[in-house]
């Protein structure tokens, strides 16, 4: 009986390792070129609009750090250092997700303040602070007496952005409900950005945070479902590019998304012109 249980445990561990390996290589093979393409597309977005989406670019760089660790993790070399670097990338990614959501919230809730306060220098300062924060979290591993306590503290820190992301989405929806100056296409972009960020955090990061809490409280480290979910997060962030651009004529990458968004914009303009023409004829 004991031998059978040991065989079952070995089979489960073997299948888990196989699944992790497949997920690691799949996300790396897709994520690495996708993130590089997104950064490339952001470069042309900056040239076209003369506005640098600083937080999104930094978010993509944090994703790139995570994705580049995948082959090294599978090789089994420098395991502890690689895991720390991956924690660094995860923490930075969540930090910049909050920045992206906050920027969209301020754009709608406080448009005048946002217009006069927004500048590249301020964004770079905030980005520098976000990059420093993961180092503080990593230092927790050396300060706390046990690894389990470190996991709990790390998980609690990563939980803080959750209510903020919810607040930014709800606050933006309320502000848009009374706003008459924001075009419908721009509203869809803003809501899409916030929904994507919150969805990414809730579906792909939150299971990992819960996993850290369970491991820290119980001392059991054989739960990996949260880790598997988190592996897919770098594949979601490049979609933010779709909500950053303003028209198909300004971009050179992601042509399918550009055509879709461009058609929506053209349709809105056509409908507006039709309504205007109808009003003129009626007045006659």
Coordinates of C-alpha atoms in Angstrom, one line a residue:
X1 CA 0.0 0.0 0.0
X2 CA 2.8 2.4 0.9
X3 CA 4.6 1.5 -2.2
X4 CA 1.5 2.3 -4.3
X5 CA 1.1 5.7 -2.7
X6 CA 4.8 6.5 -3.3
X7 CA 4.3 5.5 -7.0
X8 CA 1.3 7.7 -7.3
X9 CA 3.1 10.6 -5.7
X10 CA 6.1 10.1 -8.1
X11 CA 3.7 10.1 -11.0
X12 CA 2.0 13.3 -9.9
X13 CA 5.4 15.0 -9.4
X14 CA 6.5 13.8 -12.8
X15 CA 3.3 15.1 -14.5
X16 CA 3.6 18.4 -12.7
X17 CA 7.2 18.8 -13.9
X18 CA 6.2 18.0 -17.4
X19 CA 3.4 20.5 -17.4
X20 CA 5.7 23.2 -15.9
X21 CA 8.3 22.5 -18.6
X22 CA 5.7 22.7 -21.4
X23 CA 4.3 26.0 -20.0
X24 CA 7.7 27.5 -19.6
X25 CA 8.9 26.8 -23.1
X26 CA 5.5 27.7 -24.7
X27 CA 5.3 31.1 -22.9
X28 CA 8.9 31.8 -23.7
X29 CA 8.6 30.9 -27.4
X30 CA 5.5 33.1 -27.8
X31 CA 6.2 35.8 -25.2
X32 CA 9.8 36.8 -26.1
X33 CA 9.1 37.8 -29.7
X34 CA 5.7 39.2 -28.7
X35 CA 7.1 41.5 -26.1
X36 CA 10.0 42.6 -28.4
X37 CA 7.4 43.3 -31.1
X38 CA 5.4 45.4 -28.6
X39 CA 8.4 47.4 -27.6
X40 CA 9.2 48.0 -31.3
X41 CA 5.6 49.1 -31.9
X42 CA 5.7 51.5 -28.9
X43 CA 8.8 53.1 -30.5
X44 CA 6.7 54.0 -33.6
X45 CA 3.8 55.1 -31.4
X46 CA 6.2 57.6 -29.7
X47 CA 7.3 58.9 -33.1
X48 CA 3.7 59.3 -34.3
X49 CA 2.1 60.8 -31.2
X50 CA 5.2 62.3 -29.6
X51 CA 3.9 60.9 -26.3
X52 CA 5.9 58.3 -24.5
X53 CA 3.8 55.6 -22.7
X54 CA 6.5 55.3 -20.1
X55 CA 4.7 53.0 -17.7
X56 CA 3.7 50.6 -20.4
X57 CA 7.2 50.4 -21.8
X58 CA 8.6 49.7 -18.3
X59 CA 5.9 47.1 -17.8
X60 CA 7.0 45.4 -21.0
X61 CA 10.6 45.5 -19.8
X62 CA 9.6 43.9 -16.5
X63 CA 7.8 41.2 -18.5
X64 CA 10.9 40.7 -20.6
X65 CA 13.0 40.1 -17.5
X66 CA 10.6 37.4 -16.4
X67 CA 10.4 35.7 -19.8
X68 CA 14.1 35.7 -20.2
X69 CA 14.5 33.7 -16.9
X70 CA 12.4 30.8 -18.3
X71 CA 15.2 28.9 -20.1
X72 CA 17.6 29.4 -17.2
X73 CA 15.0 28.1 -14.7
X74 CA 14.6 24.9 -16.8
X75 CA 18.4 24.5 -17.0
X76 CA 18.5 24.3 -13.2
X77 CA 21.6 26.5 -12.9
X78 CA 21.8 29.4 -10.5
X79 CA 18.4 28.5 -9.2
X80 CA 18.2 30.8 -6.2
X81 CA 19.5 33.8 -8.1
X82 CA 17.2 33.2 -11.0
X83 CA 14.1 32.9 -8.7
X84 CA 15.0 36.2 -7.1
X85 CA 15.3 37.9 -10.5
X86 CA 11.9 36.4 -11.4
X87 CA 10.4 37.8 -8.1
X88 CA 11.9 41.1 -9.1
X89 CA 10.2 41.1 -12.5
X90 CA 6.9 40.0 -11.0
X91 CA 6.9 42.8 -8.4
X92 CA 7.9 45.4 -10.9
X93 CA 5.2 44.2 -13.3
X94 CA 2.5 44.6 -10.7
X95 CA 3.9 48.1 -9.8
X96 CA 3.7 49.3 -13.3
X97 CA 0.3 47.8 -13.8
X98 CA -0.9 50.1 -11.0
X99 CA 0.9 53.1 -12.6
X100 CA -0.9 52.4 -15.9
X101 CA -4.3 52.1 -14.2
X102 CA -3.6 55.3 -12.1
X103 CA -2.7 57.3 -15.2
X104 CA -5.9 56.3 -16.9
X105 CA -7.9 57.2 -13.8
X106 CA -6.3 60.6 -13.4
X107 CA -6.8 61.3 -17.1
X108 CA -10.6 61.1 -16.6
X109 CA -11.2 62.0 -13.0
X110 CA -8.9 64.9 -12.9
X111 CA -8.3 66.0 -16.5
X112 CA -7.0 69.5 -15.8
X113 CA -4.6 68.4 -13.1
X114 CA -3.4 65.5 -15.3
X115 CA -2.9 67.8 -18.3
X116 CA -0.7 70.3 -16.5
X117 CA 1.2 67.8 -14.3
X118 CA 1.9 65.1 -16.8
X119 CA 5.4 65.2 -18.1
X120 CA 8.2 62.7 -19.0
X121 CA 10.3 63.8 -16.1
X122 CA 7.7 63.0 -13.5
X123 CA 6.9 59.6 -15.1
X124 CA 10.6 58.7 -15.1
X125 CA 10.9 59.5 -11.4
X126 CA 7.9 57.4 -10.6
X127 CA 9.3 54.6 -12.7
X128 CA 12.6 54.7 -10.9
X129 CA 10.8 54.4 -7.6
X130 CA 8.9 51.3 -8.9
X131 CA 12.2 49.7 -10.0
X132 CA 13.7 50.3 -6.5
X133 CA 10.7 48.8 -4.6
X134 CA 11.4 45.2 -5.7
X135 CA 14.9 45.4 -4.2
X136 CA 13.3 46.3 -0.9
X137 CA 11.0 43.3 -1.2
X138 CA 13.9 41.0 -2.0
X139 CA 15.8 42.3 1.0
X140 CA 13.0 40.9 3.1
X141 CA 14.3 37.4 2.3
X142 CA 17.5 38.2 4.2
X143 CA 15.9 40.1 7.1
X144 CA 13.1 37.7 8.0
X145 CA 14.0 34.6 10.1
X146 CA 12.3 32.0 7.9
X147 CA 11.4 31.5 4.3
X148 CA 7.8 31.0 5.1
X149 CA 7.5 34.4 6.8
X150 CA 9.2 35.9 3.7
X151 CA 6.6 34.4 1.5
X152 CA 3.7 35.8 3.6
X153 CA 5.2 39.3 3.6
X154 CA 5.9 39.1 -0.1
X155 CA 2.3 38.0 -0.7
X156 CA 0.8 40.7 1.5
X157 CA 2.8 43.4 -0.4
X158 CA 1.6 42.0 -3.7
X159 CA -2.0 42.1 -2.5
X160 CA -2.0 45.9 -1.8
X161 CA -2.5 46.8 -5.5
X162 CA -5.7 44.8 -5.8
X163 CA -8.0 47.3 -4.1
X164 CA -6.3 50.1 -5.9
X165 CA -6.9 48.6 -9.3
X166 CA -10.6 48.0 -8.4
X167 CA -10.9 51.6 -7.2
X168 CA -9.3 53.0 -10.4
X169 CA -11.7 51.0 -12.6
X170 CA -14.8 51.9 -10.6
X171 CA -13.8 55.6 -10.3
X172 CA -13.1 55.8 -14.0
X173 CA -16.5 54.3 -14.9
X174 CA -18.2 56.8 -12.6
X175 CA -16.3 59.7 -14.0
X176 CA -17.0 58.6 -17.6
X177 CA -20.7 58.3 -16.8
X178 CA -21.0 62.0 -16.3
X179 CA -18.4 63.1 -18.8
X180 CA -19.6 64.5 -22.2
X181 CA -16.2 65.6 -23.5
X182 CA -14.6 62.2 -23.9
X183 CA -15.3 60.5 -27.3
X184 CA -16.8 57.0 -27.3
X185 CA -13.7 55.5 -28.9
X186 CA -11.4 57.0 -26.3
X187 CA -13.8 55.8 -23.5
X188 CA -13.5 52.2 -24.9
X189 CA -9.7 52.5 -24.9
X190 CA -9.5 53.7 -21.3
X191 CA -12.0 51.1 -20.0
X192 CA -10.3 48.4 -22.0
X193 CA -6.9 49.3 -20.5
X194 CA -8.2 49.2 -17.0
X195 CA -10.2 46.0 -17.5
X196 CA -7.1 44.3 -19.1
X197 CA -4.9 45.3 -16.2
X198 CA -7.4 44.3 -13.5
X199 CA -8.2 41.0 -15.3
X200 CA -4.5 40.2 -15.7
X201 CA -3.9 40.8 -12.0
X202 CA -7.0 38.9 -10.9
X203 CA -6.7 35.8 -13.1
X204 CA -3.0 35.4 -13.5
X205 CA -1.3 37.1 -10.4
X206 CA -3.8 36.6 -7.7
X207 CA -3.6 32.7 -7.7
X208 CA 0.2 33.1 -7.3
X209 CA -0.3 35.4 -4.4
X210 CA -2.7 32.9 -2.8
X211 CA -0.2 30.2 -3.4
X212 CA 2.5 32.2 -1.6
X213 CA 0.1 32.7 1.4
X214 CA -0.7 29.0 1.5
X215 CA 2.9 28.0 1.3
X216 CA 3.9 30.5 4.0
X217 CA 1.2 29.5 6.4
X218 CA 1.3 25.7 5.9
X219 CA 5.0 25.3 5.1
X220 CA 4.0 23.1 2.1
X221 CA 5.6 24.1 -1.2
X222 CA 4.1 21.5 -3.5
X223 CA 1.3 23.8 -4.8
X224 CA 2.2 25.2 -8.2
X225 CA -1.1 26.1 -9.8
X226 CA -0.5 29.8 -9.1
X227 CA 3.0 29.6 -10.7
X228 CA 1.5 28.1 -13.8
X229 CA -1.1 30.8 -14.1
X230 CA 1.5 33.5 -13.6
X231 CA 3.6 32.2 -16.5
X232 CA 1.0 33.5 -18.9
X233 CA 1.0 37.1 -17.6
X234 CA 3.7 38.4 -20.0
X235 CA 1.5 37.3 -22.9
X236 CA -1.3 39.6 -21.9
X237 CA 0.5 42.9 -21.3
X238 CA 1.5 43.4 -25.0
X239 CA -2.2 43.8 -25.7
X240 CA -2.0 47.2 -23.9
X241 CA -0.5 48.5 -27.2
X242 CA -4.0 48.2 -28.8
X243 CA -5.4 50.7 -26.2
X244 CA -2.4 53.1 -26.5
X245 CA -2.6 53.8 -30.2
X246 CA -4.9 56.3 -31.8
X247 CA -5.3 55.2 -35.4
X248 CA -4.2 52.7 -38.0
X249 CA -2.4 55.3 -40.0
X250 CA 0.0 55.9 -37.1
X251 CA 1.3 52.4 -36.5
X252 CA 3.4 49.8 -38.3
X253 CA 2.7 46.7 -36.1
X254 CA -0.3 44.7 -35.0
X255 CA -2.1 45.5 -38.3
X256 CA -5.2 43.3 -37.4
X257 CA -5.8 45.3 -34.2
X258 CA -5.1 48.5 -36.0
X259 CA -7.6 47.8 -38.7
X260 CA -10.3 46.8 -36.2
X261 CA -9.8 49.9 -34.1
X262 CA -9.5 52.1 -37.2
X263 CA -12.7 50.7 -38.6
X264 CA -14.5 51.6 -35.3
X265 CA -13.2 55.1 -35.4
X266 CA -14.2 55.5 -39.1
X267 CA -17.7 54.1 -38.3
X268 CA -18.1 56.6 -35.4
X269 CA -17.1 59.5 -37.7
X270 CA -19.5 58.3 -40.4
X271 CA -22.4 58.0 -37.9
X272 CA -21.7 61.5 -36.5
X273 CA -21.6 63.0 -40.0
X274 CA -24.9 61.2 -40.9
X275 CA -26.6 62.5 -37.8
X276 CA -25.3 66.0 -38.6
X277 CA -26.6 65.9 -42.2
X278 CA -30.0 64.6 -41.0
X279 CA -30.3 67.5 -38.5
X280 CA -29.5 70.0 -41.3
X281 CA -32.0 68.6 -43.7
X282 CA -34.6 68.5 -40.9
X283 CA -34.1 72.2 -40.1
X284 CA -34.6 73.0 -43.8

